[in-house]
CSV table of C-alpha atoms and ligand atoms in Angstrom, one decimal:
chain,number,residue,atom,x,y,z
A,1,MET,CA,15.1,22.4,-14.1
A,2,LEU,CA,16.9,18.9,-14.5
A,3,THR,CA,20.1,20.4,-11.9
A,4,THR,CA,17.2,21.2,-9.5
A,5,LEU,CA,15.3,17.9,-9.5
A,6,LEU,CA,18.9,16.4,-9.1
A,7,LEU,CA,19.7,18.3,-6.0
A,8,LEU,CA,16.3,17.9,-5.1
A,9,SER,CA,16.9,13.8,-5.2
A,10,LEU,CA,20.3,14.0,-3.7
A,11,SER,CA,18.8,15.4,-0.6
A,12,LEU,CA,16.3,13.3,0.1
A,13,PRO,CA,17.2,10.0,1.3
A,14,THR,CA,16.7,11.5,4.7
A,15,LEU,CA,13.0,12.2,4.8
A,16,TRP,CA,12.8,8.9,2.8
A,17,THR,CA,11.1,7.0,5.3
A,18,GLN,CA,9.4,3.2,4.9
A,19,VAL,CA,6.5,2.4,6.1
A,20,LEU,CA,7.0,-0.4,9.4
A,21,ILE,CA,4.4,-3.2,9.2
A,22,SER,CA,4.8,-5.4,12.2
A,23,CYS,CA,2.5,-8.1,13.9
A,24,PRO,CA,2.6,-10.1,17.2
A,25,TYR,CA,4.8,-12.8,17.9
A,26,LYS,CA,4.1,-15.9,16.3
A,27,SER,CA,0.8,-14.4,15.0
A,28,LEU,CA,-0.2,-14.4,11.0
A,29,CYS,CA,-1.2,-10.8,10.0
A,30,GLN,CA,-2.7,-10.3,7.1
A,31,GLN,CA,-2.6,-6.5,5.1
A,32,ALA,CA,-3.2,-4.5,2.1
A,33,LEU,CA,-0.8,-2.4,0.8
A,34,LEU,CA,0.1,0.2,-2.2
A,35,SER,CA,2.2,-1.5,-4.7
A,36,GLY,CA,5.4,0.8,-5.3
A,37,ASN,CA,5.7,1.9,-2.2
A,38,ASP,CA,8.5,0.3,0.4
A,39,VAL,CA,7.9,-1.1,3.1
A,40,VAL,CA,10.0,-3.0,6.5
A,41,LEU,CA,8.8,-6.1,7.4
A,42,GLN,CA,9.6,-6.6,11.0
A,43,CYS,CA,10.7,-9.8,12.7
A,44,ASP,CA,13.4,-9.2,15.4
A,45,ASP,CA,16.0,-12.4,14.8
A,46,PRO,CA,19.1,-11.4,14.1
A,47,LYS,CA,18.9,-15.2,12.3
A,48,ALA,CA,15.7,-14.6,10.8
A,49,ILE,CA,15.5,-16.8,7.5
A,50,TRP,CA,12.6,-15.4,4.9
A,51,TYR,CA,10.3,-17.1,2.6
A,52,PHE,CA,8.3,-16.2,0.4
A,53,SER,CA,4.8,-18.0,-1.0
A,54,SER,CA,3.2,-16.3,-4.1
A,55,ILE,CA,-1.0,-16.5,-4.2
A,56,LEU,CA,-0.6,-18.2,-7.6
A,57,GLU,CA,3.0,-20.8,-7.2
A,58,GLU,CA,2.3,-23.0,-3.8
A,59,ASP,CA,6.0,-23.6,-3.4
A,60,PRO,CA,7.4,-21.3,-0.6
A,61,LEU,CA,11.0,-19.6,-2.2
A,62,LEU,CA,13.8,-18.2,0.0
A,63,VAL,CA,13.6,-14.6,0.0
A,64,SER,CA,17.4,-13.6,-0.5
A,65,SER,CA,16.5,-14.9,-4.4
A,66,MET,CA,14.4,-11.9,-5.0
A,67,PRO,CA,15.8,-9.0,-6.4
A,68,ASN,CA,13.9,-6.3,-4.9
A,69,THR,CA,14.3,-7.7,-1.1
A,70,LYS,CA,16.7,-7.2,1.8
A,71,ARG,CA,17.6,-8.7,4.9
A,72,LEU,CA,18.4,-6.1,7.5
A,73,PRO,CA,21.2,-6.6,10.4
A,74,GLY,CA,17.9,-7.1,13.3
A,75,GLY,CA,16.1,-9.7,10.8
A,76,SER,CA,13.8,-7.6,9.1
A,77,LEU,CA,12.8,-7.5,6.1
A,78,GLN,CA,13.1,-4.5,3.4
A,79,LEU,CA,11.1,-4.9,0.2
A,80,THR,CA,12.0,-2.0,-2.4
A,81,ASN,CA,8.9,-1.2,-5.1
A,82,PRO,CA,6.9,-4.0,-4.2
A,83,GLN,CA,4.8,-5.4,-7.0
A,84,PRO,CA,1.4,-7.1,-7.4
A,85,THR,CA,3.0,-10.0,-8.5
A,86,GLN,CA,4.9,-10.1,-4.7
A,87,THR,CA,1.1,-10.7,-3.4
A,88,GLY,CA,1.4,-13.4,-1.2
A,89,LEU,CA,2.8,-15.0,2.4
A,90,TYR,CA,6.1,-13.5,3.9
A,91,HIS,CA,7.5,-16.4,6.4
A,92,CYS,CA,9.9,-15.4,9.0
A,93,GLN,CA,11.5,-18.2,10.9
A,94,ASP,CA,14.2,-18.5,13.3
A,95,SER,CA,17.5,-20.8,12.7
A,96,ASP,CA,15.3,-23.8,14.8
A,97,SER,CA,12.4,-23.4,11.6
A,98,SER,CA,10.6,-22.5,14.4
A,99,LEU,CA,7.6,-19.8,13.4
A,100,ILE,CA,8.6,-15.8,14.3
A,101,VAL,CA,5.9,-14.0,12.6
A,102,GLU,CA,4.1,-14.3,9.4
A,103,TYR,CA,2.5,-11.8,6.5
A,104,GLU,CA,0.0,-12.1,4.5
A,105,LEU,CA,0.4,-9.4,2.0
A,106,ASP,CA,-2.1,-8.0,-1.0
A,107,PHE,CA,0.0,-5.4,-2.9
A,108,GLN,CA,-2.8,-3.0,-4.8
A,109,ASP,CA,-1.9,-1.5,-7.9
A,110,VAL,CA,-1.1,1.4,-7.1
A,111,THR,CA,-1.4,2.6,-11.3
A,112,THR,CA,-4.6,1.5,-10.8
A,113,LEU,CA,-5.8,3.4,-8.3
A,114,HIS,CA,-9.1,5.9,-8.1
A,115,VAL,CA,-8.5,9.3,-6.9
A,116,THR,CA,-11.7,11.6,-6.1
A,117,HIS,CA,-12.0,14.8,-3.9
A,118,LYS,CA,-14.8,15.0,-1.9
A,119,ASP,CA,-15.1,18.3,-2.0
A,120,LEU,CA,-15.3,18.2,-6.1
A,121,GLY,CA,-18.5,16.4,-5.6
A,122,GLN,CA,-16.3,13.3,-7.3
A,123,LYS,CA,-17.6,9.9,-5.5
A,124,PRO,CA,-15.4,7.0,-4.1
A,125,LEU,CA,-16.2,3.6,-5.5
A,126,GLN,CA,-19.2,2.1,-4.7
A,127,ASN,CA,-20.0,-1.4,-2.8
A,128,GLU,CA,-20.8,-4.0,-5.7
A,129,THR,CA,-22.0,-7.2,-5.3
A,130,LEU,CA,-20.1,-9.8,-7.2
A,131,ARG,CA,-21.1,-13.6,-7.7
A,132,LEU,CA,-18.0,-15.4,-7.4
A,133,GLY,CA,-20.2,-18.9,-6.7
A,134,SER,CA,-22.0,-17.5,-3.8
A,135,SER,CA,-22.7,-13.9,-3.5
A,136,VAL,CA,-20.0,-11.4,-1.8
A,137,LEU,CA,-19.9,-7.9,-1.3
A,138,ILE,CA,-16.9,-6.2,-2.8
A,139,PHE,CA,-15.5,-2.4,-1.2
A,140,THR,CA,-13.3,0.2,0.0
A,141,HIS,CA,-11.7,-0.1,3.7
A,142,TRP,CA,-10.7,2.9,4.3
A,143,GLU,CA,-7.8,4.0,6.6
A,144,ARG,CA,-8.1,6.9,8.6
A,145,TRP,CA,-7.7,10.2,7.4
A,146,GLN,CA,-4.2,11.6,7.4
A,147,ASP,CA,-3.7,15.2,9.2
A,148,CYS,CA,-4.3,18.1,7.4
A,149,ASN,CA,-0.9,19.6,5.5
A,150,ARG,CA,-1.5,23.1,6.3
A,151,CYS,CA,-2.9,24.7,9.6
A,152,GLU,CA,-4.4,27.4,10.5
A,153,GLU,CA,-5.5,28.4,6.6
A,154,PRO,CA,-7.0,25.9,4.3
A,155,GLY,CA,-5.4,23.1,3.4
A,156,GLU,CA,-6.5,19.3,2.3
A,157,ARG,CA,-5.9,15.3,4.0
A,158,LYS,CA,-6.5,12.2,2.2
A,159,ARG,CA,-6.9,9.3,2.7
A,160,LEU,CA,-6.6,5.5,1.5
A,161,GLY,CA,-8.6,2.7,0.8
A,162,TYR,CA,-8.4,-0.9,-0.1
A,163,CYS,CA,-10.2,-2.9,-2.2
A,164,TYR,CA,-11.9,-5.8,0.2
A,165,ILE,CA,-14.5,-9.0,0.1
A,166,GLU,CA,-16.2,-9.9,2.4
A,167,GLU,CA,-18.4,-13.1,2.3
A,168,PRO,CA,-22.1,-13.2,4.2
A,169,LEU,CA,-21.0,-13.7,8.4
A,170,GLU,CA,-16.9,-14.0,7.8
A,171,LYS,CA,-14.3,-11.5,8.1
A,172,PRO,CA,-13.7,-9.5,4.7
A,173,MET,CA,-9.9,-9.8,3.5
A,174,PRO,CA,-8.1,-7.5,1.0
A,175,CYS,CA,-9.3,-8.8,-2.7
A,176,TRP,CA,-6.2,-10.6,-4.2
A,177,LEU,CA,-5.6,-12.7,-1.0
A,178,TYR,CA,-9.0,-13.6,-1.1
A,179,LEU,CA,-9.4,-14.4,-5.1
A,180,ARG,CA,-6.1,-16.9,-4.9
A,181,ALA,CA,-5.5,-18.0,-8.0
A,182,GLN,CA,-8.5,-17.5,-9.2
A,183,LYS,CA,-8.2,-15.5,-12.6
A,184,VAL,CA,-10.6,-12.8,-12.3
A,185,GLN,CA,-10.5,-9.4,-12.6
A,186,PHE,CA,-13.5,-6.5,-11.9
A,187,SER,CA,-12.8,-3.3,-12.6
A,188,ARG,CA,-14.0,-2.6,-8.9
A,189,MET,CA,-11.4,-3.9,-8.1
A,190,ARG,CA,-8.9,-0.9,-7.4
A,191,PRO,CA,-7.2,0.7,-4.3
A,192,GLU,CA,-8.8,4.4,-3.7
A,193,LEU,CA,-7.3,7.7,-2.4
A,194,GLN,CA,-9.9,9.9,-1.3
A,195,VAL,CA,-8.7,14.3,-1.3
A,196,GLU,CA,-10.9,16.7,1.5
A,197,ALA,CA,-10.3,20.0,2.1
A,198,CYS,CA,-9.9,21.3,5.9
A,199,LEU,CA,-8.6,23.9,8.5
A,200,VAL,CA,-7.0,23.4,11.2
A,201,PRO,CA,-5.8,25.2,13.9
A,202,CYS,CA,-1.5,24.9,14.5
A,203,ASP,CA,-0.2,22.1,16.1
A,204,HIS,CA,3.5,21.6,15.0
A,205,PHE,CA,4.1,17.8,15.9
A,206,LYS,CA,1.3,17.3,12.9
A,207,GLU,CA,2.4,19.6,10.8
A,208,THR,CA,5.7,17.5,10.1
A,209,SER,CA,4.8,14.1,10.7
A,210,GLN,CA,2.3,13.2,7.8
A,211,PRO,CA,3.2,10.0,5.7
A,212,TYR,CA,2.8,10.0,2.6
A,213,PHE,CA,2.9,7.9,-0.9
A,214,ILE,CA,4.0,7.4,-4.1
A,215,PHE,CA,2.1,6.6,-7.6
A,216,ASP,CA,2.6,7.9,-10.9
A,217,ILE,CA,0.0,8.0,-13.3
A,218,TYR,CA,1.0,7.6,-16.7
A,219,ARG,CA,-1.3,10.2,-18.6
A,220,LEU,CA,1.7,11.8,-20.9
A,221,GLY,CA,0.9,10.4,-24.4
A,222,LYS,CA,4.2,10.2,-26.5
A,223,LEU,CA,6.6,10.9,-23.7
A,224,THR,CA,5.2,7.9,-21.5
A,225,ASN,CA,7.6,5.7,-22.9
A,226,ASN,CA,11.4,7.8,-22.0
A,227,MET,CA,9.9,10.0,-18.9
A,228,TRP,CA,10.2,9.1,-15.1
A,229,LEU,CA,8.7,11.3,-12.8
A,230,THR,CA,8.0,11.3,-8.7
A,231,CYS,CA,7.1,13.8,-6.7
A,232,PRO,CA,7.6,12.8,-3.2
A,233,LEU,CA,6.3,14.5,-0.8
A,234,ALA,CA,3.8,16.7,-3.1
A,235,SER,CA,0.2,17.2,-3.6
A,236,ILE,CA,-1.6,16.6,-6.8
A,237,TYR,CA,-3.5,19.3,-6.0
A,238,ARG,CA,-1.3,21.8,-5.5
B,301,NAG,C1,-20.0,-1.1,2.0
B,301,NAG,O1,-19.9,-2.2,2.5
B,301,NAG,C2,-18.8,-1.9,4.1
B,301,NAG,C3,-18.6,-3.4,4.4
B,301,NAG,O2,-19.9,-4.5,4.4
B,301,NAG,C4,-19.5,-1.2,5.1
B,301,NAG,O3,-19.3,-1.2,5.9
B,301,NAG,C5,-20.2,-0.1,4.6
B,301,NAG,O4,-20.9,1.0,5.1
B,301,NAG,C6,-21.0,-0.3,2.9
B,301,NAG,N1,-20.6,0.9,2.1
B,301,NAG,C7,-22.2,1.8,1.7
B,301,NAG,C8,-21.8,3.0,1.2
B,301,NAG,O5,-22.9,1.1,1.7
């Protein structure tokens, strides 16, 4: 079994695609993402310099001092296994210190993912109103449904949702970007995954271009301390 796993992991790097995040020139883009899933932040300048300011500490630091980051030759920044503590502002500038692009990212904790299956009658998290000075709405902002994983036979599809907070008449914001350094923790503040059954006609392109992501849930009891299994491309229901 171990050998099989090893072979599998050796054969996988070609499949290992990262999510590419991009944003228009000289703009600031805000986005929620799942922790533990690699991303590449686009910045097209071979001399690009990246700075990071955490939501907790104001002082920007050079990204090259962060261990799980890599500046790619074209200027983009690769983050491997990003953590919720890496939530904050990623600033890319050129060699004359002028802004090329900025990303404000909220890496929501994948270990708290709330998973529900629609066709098993499981309900996603409900909207809640919180009193944080004024009253704000906390809700899940859903991505679109991904394509069905089978065709011409029963399959399933999934969608990811992120925790967002909305003040009356304001644009909603990813929860941790909204809260900043406020030390509050509500059980409602979690990313979500929803699964549903599907049955679709075949379309070869869609079958082979499904996005996926990685998460682990530690329910292995005593084994938890010395086991780490990830199973890319797998479904938890099949
Ligand atoms: C929850 O709040 C969001 C944002 O205001 C809204 O789009 C959505 O319809 C609400 N959902 C429910 C079930 O009320």
